Coordinates of C-alpha atoms in Angstrom, one line a residue:
M938 CA 89.9 63.2 94.2
L939 CA 88.8 66.8 93.6
S940 CA 91.4 69.2 92.1
E941 CA 92.1 72.4 94.1
V942 CA 90.8 74.5 91.1
N943 CA 87.6 72.4 90.9
R944 CA 87.2 72.7 94.7
R945 CA 87.7 76.4 94.8
N946 CA 85.5 77.2 91.7
N947 CA 82.6 75.2 93.0
G948 CA 83.0 75.8 96.7
I949 CA 83.1 72.1 97.5
Y950 CA 84.2 71.5 101.1
Y951 CA 82.7 68.3 102.6
T952 CA 81.5 68.5 106.2
P953 CA 83.5 66.6 108.9
E954 CA 81.3 64.1 110.8
N955 CA 81.6 65.8 114.2
L956 CA 80.7 69.2 112.7
A957 CA 77.8 67.6 110.9
Y958 CA 76.4 66.0 114.1
F959 CA 76.7 69.3 116.1
T960 CA 75.0 71.2 113.3
V961 CA 71.9 68.9 113.0
M962 CA 71.4 67.8 116.6
Q963 CA 70.1 71.3 117.6
V964 CA 67.2 71.5 115.1
I965 CA 65.8 68.0 114.9
L966 CA 63.0 68.1 117.6
S967 CA 60.6 65.4 116.6
K968 CA 60.7 61.8 115.3
D969 CA 58.7 62.7 112.2
A970 CA 60.8 65.6 111.1
Q971 CA 61.2 65.9 107.3
I972 CA 64.7 67.0 106.7
F973 CA 66.2 68.6 103.5
D974 CA 69.8 69.5 102.5
P975 CA 70.0 71.6 99.3
S976 CA 73.8 70.8 98.8
F977 CA 74.2 67.4 100.3
G978 CA 77.7 66.6 98.8
K979 CA 78.9 63.5 100.6
G980 CA 75.7 63.3 102.7
S981 CA 77.4 64.1 106.0
L982 CA 74.5 66.3 107.3
L983 CA 71.8 63.9 106.3
A984 CA 73.7 60.9 107.7
A985 CA 74.1 62.8 111.0
S986 CA 70.3 63.6 110.9
S987 CA 69.7 59.9 110.5
E988 CA 71.8 59.1 113.5
V989 CA 69.9 61.7 115.6
L990 CA 66.5 60.4 114.6
K991 CA 67.6 56.8 115.5
K992 CA 69.4 57.6 118.7
H993 CA 67.1 60.2 120.3
F994 CA 63.7 59.4 118.8
K995 CA 64.0 55.7 118.0
T996 CA 62.7 56.5 114.5
R997 CA 62.5 53.5 112.1
N998 CA 62.7 53.7 108.4
V999 CA 64.6 57.0 108.7
A1000 CA 65.5 57.3 105.0
K1001 CA 62.1 58.2 103.8
Q1002 CA 62.3 61.4 106.0
L1003 CA 65.6 62.6 104.4
Y1004 CA 65.7 64.6 101.2
G1005 CA 68.6 66.3 99.3
C1006 CA 69.9 67.6 96.1
D1007 CA 73.3 68.5 94.7
I1008 CA 74.4 69.6 91.3
K1009 CA 77.8 67.9 91.7
P1010 CA 77.3 65.3 94.5
F1011 CA 79.9 62.8 95.7
N1012 CA 79.7 59.4 94.1
L1013 CA 76.2 58.2 95.1
K1014 CA 77.4 54.6 95.1
E1015 CA 79.9 55.3 97.9
I1016 CA 77.6 57.4 100.0
S1017 CA 76.7 56.5 103.6
T1018 CA 74.7 53.2 103.9
S1019 CA 72.2 55.1 106.1
L1020 CA 71.2 57.1 103.0
K1021 CA 70.9 54.3 100.4
K1022 CA 67.1 54.7 100.4
A1023 CA 67.0 58.5 101.1
N1024 CA 65.4 60.8 98.6
L1025 CA 68.6 62.1 97.0
V1026 CA 68.6 63.7 93.6
R1027 CA 71.3 65.1 91.3
S1028 CA 69.8 68.5 90.6
N1029 CA 70.4 72.2 90.7
F1030 CA 68.8 73.5 93.9
F1031 CA 67.4 76.5 92.0
D1032 CA 65.7 74.2 89.5
L1033 CA 64.2 71.5 91.8
P1034 CA 62.4 68.5 90.4
S1035 CA 58.8 68.1 91.5
C1036 CA 59.7 65.3 94.0
L1037 CA 61.6 67.8 96.1
K1038 CA 59.2 70.7 95.8
R1039 CA 57.6 70.6 99.3
K1040 CA 57.8 72.2 102.7
Y1041 CA 60.3 70.8 105.2
D1042 CA 60.4 70.8 109.0
V1043 CA 64.2 71.1 109.1
I1044 CA 66.7 72.4 106.6
V1045 CA 70.4 71.7 107.2
M1046 CA 73.2 72.8 104.8
N1047 CA 76.8 73.6 104.2
P1048 CA 76.3 75.7 101.1
P1049 CA 79.0 76.2 98.5
Y1050 CA 81.6 78.9 99.4
V1051 CA 81.9 80.4 95.9
R1052 CA 83.0 84.1 95.7
H1053 CA 80.8 86.4 93.7
H1054 CA 83.2 86.7 90.8
R1055 CA 83.5 82.9 90.4
I1056 CA 79.7 82.3 90.3
D1057 CA 78.6 80.6 87.1
K1058 CA 76.3 83.3 85.7
D1059 CA 74.9 81.0 83.0
L1060 CA 73.8 78.5 85.7
Y1061 CA 72.5 81.0 88.3
S1062 CA 71.7 84.2 86.5
N1063 CA 67.9 83.9 86.8
V1064 CA 67.9 83.2 90.6
I1065 CA 70.5 85.9 91.2
E1066 CA 68.3 88.6 89.5
E1067 CA 65.2 87.3 91.3
I1068 CA 66.9 87.3 94.8
H1069 CA 68.4 90.7 94.2
E1070 CA 65.0 92.2 93.4
T1071 CA 63.2 90.4 96.2
F1072 CA 65.7 91.0 99.0
G1073 CA 67.7 94.0 97.7
L1074 CA 70.9 91.9 98.0
E1075 CA 74.2 93.5 96.8
K1076 CA 75.5 92.2 93.4
R1077 CA 78.8 91.2 95.2
A1078 CA 77.1 88.6 97.3
D1079 CA 78.8 85.1 97.4
L1080 CA 76.9 82.0 96.3
W1081 CA 76.0 80.8 99.8
T1082 CA 73.7 83.8 100.3
Y1083 CA 71.5 82.6 97.4
F1084 CA 71.3 79.1 98.9
F1085 CA 70.4 80.5 102.3
L1086 CA 67.7 82.9 101.0
R1087 CA 66.1 80.4 98.6
S1088 CA 66.0 77.7 101.3
L1089 CA 63.5 79.8 103.3
V1090 CA 60.9 79.2 100.6
L1091 CA 61.0 75.5 101.4
L1092 CA 60.8 75.8 105.2
K1093 CA 57.5 75.1 107.0
K1094 CA 56.1 77.7 109.4
G1095 CA 57.6 76.9 112.8
G1096 CA 60.4 75.0 111.0
N1097 CA 64.1 75.1 112.0
L1098 CA 67.3 75.9 110.1
S1099 CA 70.9 75.0 110.8
V1100 CA 73.6 76.3 108.4
I1101 CA 77.4 76.1 108.2
L1102 CA 78.5 79.5 106.9
P1103 CA 81.9 81.2 106.3
W1104 CA 83.0 84.0 108.7
S1105 CA 82.2 86.5 105.9
F1106 CA 78.6 86.2 107.2
L1107 CA 79.8 88.2 110.2
F1108 CA 81.8 90.8 108.3
A1109 CA 80.7 91.3 104.6
D1110 CA 78.6 94.3 103.7
Y1111 CA 76.3 92.1 101.6
A1112 CA 75.6 89.8 104.6
K1113 CA 74.2 92.7 106.6
K1114 CA 70.9 92.3 104.8
I1115 CA 70.8 88.6 105.8
R1116 CA 71.7 89.4 109.4
Q1117 CA 68.7 91.7 109.5
L1118 CA 66.4 89.2 108.0
I1119 CA 67.2 86.3 110.4
P1120 CA 65.9 87.6 113.7
A1121 CA 62.9 89.2 111.9
N1122 CA 61.8 85.7 110.7
F1123 CA 62.7 83.2 113.5
D1124 CA 61.6 82.8 117.1
S1125 CA 65.2 82.2 118.3
V1126 CA 68.6 82.7 116.7
K1127 CA 72.0 81.3 117.9
A1128 CA 75.4 81.7 116.3
I1129 CA 78.4 79.5 117.3
I1130 CA 81.7 80.8 115.8
I1131 CA 84.4 78.2 115.6
G1132 CA 87.9 79.6 115.7
K1133 CA 89.7 76.5 114.5
Q1134 CA 90.1 75.6 110.8
V1135 CA 87.7 72.7 110.3
F1136 CA 87.9 72.0 106.6
E1137 CA 90.9 70.2 105.3
H1138 CA 91.2 72.1 102.1
A1139 CA 89.5 75.4 103.0
K1140 CA 91.1 78.4 104.8
E1141 CA 87.7 79.8 105.7
R1142 CA 86.8 79.6 109.4
I1143 CA 83.1 78.9 109.9
I1144 CA 80.0 79.7 111.9
V1145 CA 77.1 77.4 112.7
L1146 CA 73.9 79.4 112.5
V1147 CA 70.9 77.9 114.3
A1148 CA 67.5 79.5 113.7
K1149 CA 64.3 78.0 115.2
G1150 CA 60.6 78.8 114.7
Y1151 CA 60.3 80.1 111.2
G1152 CA 57.7 82.8 111.1
G1153 CA 58.4 84.3 114.5
K1154 CA 60.5 87.2 115.7
A1155 CA 63.6 86.9 117.9
M1156 CA 64.0 89.6 120.6
N1157 CA 67.8 89.0 120.8
I1158 CA 70.5 86.7 119.6
K1159 CA 72.6 84.1 121.5
V1160 CA 76.3 84.0 120.4
R1161 CA 79.3 82.0 121.4
Y1162 CA 82.9 81.9 120.3
T1163 CA 84.7 78.5 120.7
R1164 CA 88.0 77.2 119.4
E1165 CA 86.9 73.6 118.9
I1166 CA 83.8 72.1 117.4
P1167 CA 81.4 71.6 120.4
T1168 CA 80.2 68.1 121.3
E1169 CA 76.9 69.3 122.9
E1170 CA 74.5 72.2 122.7
L1171 CA 75.8 75.4 124.3
G1172 CA 72.5 76.8 125.6
D1173 CA 73.5 78.4 128.9
H1174 CA 77.0 79.2 127.8
C1175 CA 76.1 81.8 125.2
R1176 CA 76.3 85.6 125.4
I1177 CA 73.1 87.5 124.5
I1178 CA 73.4 90.5 122.2
S1179 CA 70.8 92.9 120.8
K1180 CA 69.5 92.8 117.3
E1181 CA 71.3 96.1 116.6
E1182 CA 74.6 94.7 117.7
W1183 CA 74.0 91.6 115.6
V1184 CA 73.3 93.6 112.5
E1185 CA 76.1 96.2 112.8
N1186 CA 79.1 94.3 114.0
P1187 CA 78.4 90.9 115.6
F1188 CA 81.9 89.6 115.8
I1189 CA 83.2 92.2 118.1
F1190 CA 80.4 91.4 120.6
I1191 CA 80.8 87.7 120.2
K1192 CA 84.6 87.7 120.9
D1193 CA 84.5 89.9 124.0
S1194 CA 81.9 92.5 125.0
R1195 CA 84.5 94.4 126.9
I1196 CA 86.4 95.1 123.6
A1197 CA 83.3 96.8 122.2
Q1198 CA 82.9 98.8 125.3
L1199 CA 86.5 99.8 125.5
L1200 CA 86.7 100.9 121.8
K1201 CA 83.5 102.9 122.2
E1202 CA 85.0 104.6 125.3
I1203 CA 88.2 105.4 123.4
S1204 CA 86.2 106.8 120.5
E1205 CA 83.9 109.0 122.6
K1206 CA 86.3 110.2 125.3
A1207 CA 89.7 110.3 123.6
G1208 CA 88.7 111.5 120.1
W1209 CA 89.7 108.4 118.1
K1210 CA 87.7 108.1 114.9
P1211 CA 87.3 105.5 112.1
L1212 CA 89.8 105.7 109.3
A1213 CA 86.9 106.2 106.9
Y1214 CA 86.2 109.6 108.6
F1215 CA 89.6 110.9 107.3
S1216 CA 89.9 108.9 104.0
K1217 CA 88.5 106.7 101.3
I1218 CA 89.8 103.2 101.0
K1219 CA 89.7 101.5 97.6
I1220 CA 90.9 98.3 96.1
G1221 CA 93.9 98.4 93.8
V1222 CA 94.1 98.1 90.1
V1223 CA 92.5 95.0 88.7
T1224 CA 94.1 93.8 85.4
G1225 CA 92.6 90.3 85.2
A1226 CA 96.0 89.1 83.9
N1227 CA 98.9 90.4 85.9
K1228 CA 101.3 88.1 84.1
Y1229 CA 100.8 90.2 81.0
F1230 CA 100.1 93.7 82.3
V1231 CA 102.6 93.8 85.2
L1232 CA 106.2 93.4 84.0
T1233 CA 109.7 93.6 85.4
P1234 CA 112.1 96.3 84.2
D1235 CA 114.2 93.5 82.5
I1236 CA 111.2 92.3 80.4
I1237 CA 110.3 95.8 79.5
K1238 CA 113.9 96.4 78.3
K1239 CA 114.2 93.1 76.6
R1240 CA 111.1 93.6 74.6
R1241 CA 112.0 97.3 73.9
L1242 CA 108.6 98.5 75.1
P1243 CA 108.4 102.3 75.6
E1244 CA 108.9 103.2 79.2
K1245 CA 106.4 106.1 79.0
Y1246 CA 103.6 103.5 78.9
F1247 CA 104.5 102.0 82.3
R1248 CA 103.7 103.0 85.9
P1249 CA 105.5 101.8 89.0
I1250 CA 103.2 99.4 90.9
V1251 CA 103.2 97.5 94.2
T1252 CA 102.0 93.9 93.7
S1253 CA 102.2 92.5 97.2
S1254 CA 101.8 93.5 100.8
K1255 CA 105.4 92.2 101.3
Q1256 CA 106.7 95.2 99.3
L1257 CA 105.2 97.6 101.9
G1258 CA 108.3 97.1 104.0
T1259 CA 108.7 100.5 105.6
Y1260 CA 106.9 103.7 106.4
E1261 CA 106.8 105.0 102.8
I1262 CA 107.5 103.6 99.4
K1263 CA 109.3 105.3 96.5
E1264 CA 109.3 104.5 92.8
N1265 CA 112.9 103.2 92.8
E1266 CA 111.8 100.5 95.4
C1267 CA 109.2 99.1 93.0
Q1268 CA 110.0 95.8 91.3
R1269 CA 107.2 95.8 88.8
Y1270 CA 105.6 98.2 86.3
L1271 CA 102.0 98.3 85.0
L1272 CA 101.3 98.6 81.3
S1273 CA 99.1 101.7 81.1
L1274 CA 97.6 102.3 77.7
D1275 CA 94.7 104.7 77.0
S1276 CA 92.0 104.3 74.4
N1277 CA 94.1 105.9 71.6
P1278 CA 95.3 103.7 68.8
V1279 CA 98.7 102.0 69.5
K1280 CA 101.3 102.9 66.9
N1281 CA 104.5 101.5 68.5
S1282 CA 105.4 98.2 66.6
N1283 CA 106.9 96.5 69.7
L1284 CA 103.7 97.3 71.7
L1285 CA 101.5 96.0 68.8
D1286 CA 103.5 92.8 68.8
Y1287 CA 103.1 92.4 72.5
I1288 CA 99.3 93.1 72.3
E1289 CA 99.1 90.4 69.6
E1290 CA 100.9 88.0 71.8
M1291 CA 98.4 88.6 74.6
K1292 CA 95.6 87.9 72.1
K1293 CA 97.1 84.6 71.2
A1294 CA 97.0 83.8 74.9
N1295 CA 93.3 84.7 74.9
V1296 CA 93.8 87.6 77.4
H1297 CA 91.3 89.6 75.5
K1298 CA 88.6 87.0 76.3
R1299 CA 89.0 87.2 80.0
A1300 CA 86.2 88.7 82.0
H1301 CA 88.0 92.0 83.0
S1302 CA 89.3 92.4 79.5
Q1303 CA 85.8 92.2 78.0
N1304 CA 84.7 95.0 80.3
R1305 CA 87.3 97.4 78.9
E1306 CA 87.4 99.4 75.7
P1307 CA 89.8 98.7 74.2
W1308 CA 90.4 95.4 76.1
Y1309 CA 94.1 96.1 76.8
S1310 CA 93.4 99.6 78.4
V1311 CA 93.6 98.9 82.1
K1312 CA 91.6 101.5 84.1
I1313 CA 93.9 103.4 86.5
N1314 CA 92.5 105.5 89.3
P1315 CA 94.2 108.6 90.7
I1316 CA 97.5 108.1 92.5
P1317 CA 96.8 107.2 96.2
D1318 CA 98.2 109.0 99.2
A1319 CA 99.0 105.8 101.0
F1320 CA 98.8 102.0 100.9
L1321 CA 97.4 99.5 103.4
H1322 CA 97.9 95.8 103.7
C1323 CA 94.9 93.8 102.3
M1324 CA 96.0 90.6 104.1
S1325 CA 98.5 90.3 106.9
A1326 CA 99.6 87.5 109.1
D1327 CA 101.1 89.9 111.6
I1328 CA 100.6 93.7 112.0
P1329 CA 99.1 95.7 109.1
Y1330 CA 100.0 99.4 108.9
L1331 CA 99.8 102.5 106.6
V1332 CA 102.6 103.2 104.1
F1333 CA 102.8 106.7 102.5
N1334 CA 103.2 106.9 98.7
A1335 CA 106.2 109.1 98.2
D1336 CA 106.0 109.0 94.4
R1337 CA 103.5 108.1 91.6
V1338 CA 103.2 104.5 92.6
Q1339 CA 100.1 102.4 92.0
C1340 CA 99.1 99.0 93.4
T1341 CA 97.2 95.9 92.3
N1342 CA 94.2 94.6 94.2
T1343 CA 96.4 92.7 96.6
V1344 CA 96.9 96.0 98.4
H1345 CA 94.4 98.8 99.3
K1346 CA 94.7 102.4 98.2
V1347 CA 94.1 105.2 100.7
F1348 CA 93.0 108.6 99.6
F1349 CA 93.1 111.2 102.4
N1350 CA 90.7 114.0 102.8
P1351 CA 92.4 116.9 101.0
K1352 CA 91.7 119.2 103.9
L1353 CA 94.0 117.2 106.2
T1354 CA 97.4 118.7 106.9
H1355 CA 100.6 116.7 106.3
L1356 CA 101.0 116.6 110.1
E1357 CA 97.5 115.1 110.5
K1358 CA 98.3 112.5 108.0
R1359 CA 101.5 111.6 109.8
W1360 CA 99.5 111.3 113.0
I1361 CA 97.0 108.9 111.4
R1362 CA 99.9 106.8 110.1
L1363 CA 101.5 106.7 113.5
S1364 CA 98.3 106.0 115.4
F1365 CA 97.4 103.2 113.0
L1366 CA 100.4 101.3 114.5
S1367 CA 99.3 101.8 118.1
S1368 CA 97.7 99.1 120.2
I1369 CA 94.4 100.9 120.1
S1370 CA 94.2 100.8 116.3
Q1371 CA 95.6 97.3 116.2
L1372 CA 92.9 96.2 118.7
S1373 CA 90.2 97.6 116.5
I1374 CA 91.7 95.7 113.5
E1375 CA 91.8 92.4 115.4
A1376 CA 88.2 92.9 116.6
N1377 CA 86.7 94.0 113.2
C1378 CA 88.5 92.1 110.5
R1379 CA 88.0 88.6 109.3
I1380 CA 90.5 85.8 109.7
Y1381 CA 91.6 83.2 107.1
G1382 CA 93.6 80.0 107.5
S1383 CA 96.8 80.0 109.6
G1384 CA 95.5 83.2 111.3
V1385 CA 95.9 85.6 108.4
L1386 CA 93.9 88.9 108.8
K1387 CA 91.9 90.0 105.8
L1388 CA 91.0 93.7 105.7
E1389 CA 88.2 94.6 103.3
P1390 CA 87.9 98.3 102.5
S1391 CA 84.8 98.6 104.7
E1392 CA 86.5 96.8 107.6
A1393 CA 89.6 98.9 107.2
G1394 CA 87.4 102.0 107.3
R1395 CA 86.3 101.1 110.8
V1396 CA 89.8 101.0 112.3
L1397 CA 90.1 103.7 114.9
V1398 CA 92.9 106.3 114.3
H1399 CA 93.8 109.8 115.6
S1400 CA 94.7 112.9 113.6
G1401 CA 96.7 114.4 116.5
N1402 CA 96.5 117.6 118.6
D1403 CA 98.9 119.9 116.7
E1404 CA 101.8 118.3 118.6
N1405 CA 104.6 117.5 116.2
I1406 CA 105.9 114.0 115.8
P1407 CA 109.7 113.9 116.2
K1408 CA 111.6 112.9 113.1
H1409 CA 113.8 110.6 115.2
L1410 CA 110.7 108.7 116.4
E1411 CA 109.5 108.1 112.8
A1412 CA 113.0 107.0 111.8
K1413 CA 113.1 104.5 114.7
I1414 CA 109.7 103.1 113.6
K1415 CA 110.7 103.0 110.0
N1416 CA 113.9 101.1 111.0
C1417 CA 111.8 98.6 113.1
L1418 CA 109.5 97.9 110.2
A1419 CA 112.4 97.4 107.8
R1420 CA 114.0 94.9 110.1
G1421 CA 110.7 93.1 110.8
K1422 CA 110.5 94.2 114.4
K1423 CA 106.8 95.2 114.1
A1424 CA 106.0 94.6 117.8
K1425 CA 108.7 97.2 118.7
A1426 CA 107.2 99.6 116.2
V1427 CA 103.7 99.1 117.9
E1428 CA 105.3 99.7 121.3
L1429 CA 106.9 103.0 120.2
A1430 CA 103.8 104.3 118.4
T1431 CA 101.6 103.4 121.4
K1432 CA 103.8 105.1 124.0
Y1433 CA 103.9 108.3 122.0
C1434 CA 100.2 108.3 121.4
V1435 CA 99.5 107.7 125.1
D1436 CA 102.0 110.4 126.3
V1437 CA 100.9 113.1 123.8
L1438 CA 97.2 112.5 123.2
G1439 CA 96.4 112.2 126.9
I1440 CA 95.0 108.7 126.8
D1441 CA 94.3 107.1 130.2
K1442 CA 97.3 104.7 130.8
D1443 CA 95.0 102.0 132.3
I1444 CA 92.8 102.1 129.2
A1445 CA 95.8 101.9 127.0
A1446 CA 97.2 99.0 128.9
E1447 CA 93.9 97.1 128.7
A1448 CA 93.8 97.8 125.0
S1449 CA 97.2 96.3 124.6
Q1450 CA 96.3 93.2 126.7
L1451 CA 93.1 92.6 124.7
R1452 CA 95.0 93.0 121.4
I1453 CA 97.5 90.4 122.5
M1454 CA 94.7 88.1 123.5
L1455 CA 92.9 88.4 120.2
R1456 CA 96.1 88.1 118.3
G1457 CA 97.0 84.9 120.2
Q1458 CA 93.6 83.4 119.4
R1459 CA 94.1 84.3 115.8
K1460 CA 97.6 82.9 115.5
S1461 CA 96.8 79.6 117.3
K1462 CA 95.9 76.8 115.0

């Protein structure tokens, strides 16, 4: 049994049988197809390939056509009986043995979902540098991107590819390069987005990407959103989108083309602009060891650590309870030491204690000089939820509060007036902004929204029209948020934006309906 730490660090999530069959059935088009899986794991995709060859093409001696490698495969003795004689090798995909170095008709895979900061640099450093140079890929790319790009080297001209990818393929900035590359290198491209959580131990929702005819060029892309894993090919039931839509923001077009059209109309006719137009959104402070750098007032007092070295800090979205946050509402404080020598004996003892716990050997500590001096950016103007199961919103920073990387920092354009900032905060709670959030942001297990800074920057907001915002309205909204009545806060913000900003009521009503629809899909399991 895999431990959760091992599973997460190595991105090991085995493919369910029904998903495996759906993934391979669309790309195996001949009885002689040579099929390769570069991360075969339990062998689910190759076993499904064997079934397709036998069922649809009456192929005999299937095993000789199946190839696979995996650096940490499932117990080969317990693997599917249909793969007993297949060409399976325990090997690093990026250092293939000669027996697997060939061109294949079909490549199928569910590559490891390892985040960029967890990638074993000793194991993959050479290929990472090579692929960065060849494709201009961002350094923050997750491990699946390297598997995807390297697999193309092994694909025959005219060959087919079917890959199970995380939803980050649709959202992440680093994936944009890959979305550009796919239609430029295949005759046809189809993406099936599955809304239901399909892996038992993974919160990631997935997409099945089917690309046929390697060496060609696709004119457009077929896309389809479905809650369940399909049981048959979805050919005529897909929406067709342009290559430009596919590259820029495919998810919004996949979910509902009317959403994209409506948000464009609101932006062009009603003056709503992306939050990034008015601000910069940054991740919070990264300590690499919050247990030691973020302390409660009681611990600070008990250890007699000088208060002047601590800054109030928000460590969770749950602490963003109302419309603004003050220092006296913070429950944690960040140890903030500069590069000057530490002279206080209690602090020296505490630093020594951290060294005994090997905090100085952690990755983030090794990138600092001295290792205990956590870099702190300027004090933000506001905070924004990084992850939210419900309704994310902007919270003003009323004091000198900082935040960890579980919360985003928002720095407004210094030319904005205080009233314009208040309008942006108010409009962010409106149905229009919330619709653009639901349409643009990725979704994790149990329907949790994840707002990366780039995605948050695309949220449509309004800076107002010089009309004041009544204090009693802000007080009502603040009270609703404090009591957990976020839907009521959205209703109040939406009504005032519609009344004062001159938004067409029919458009506003449609935006509300579409937001509710997307939210319902997200929240359903």
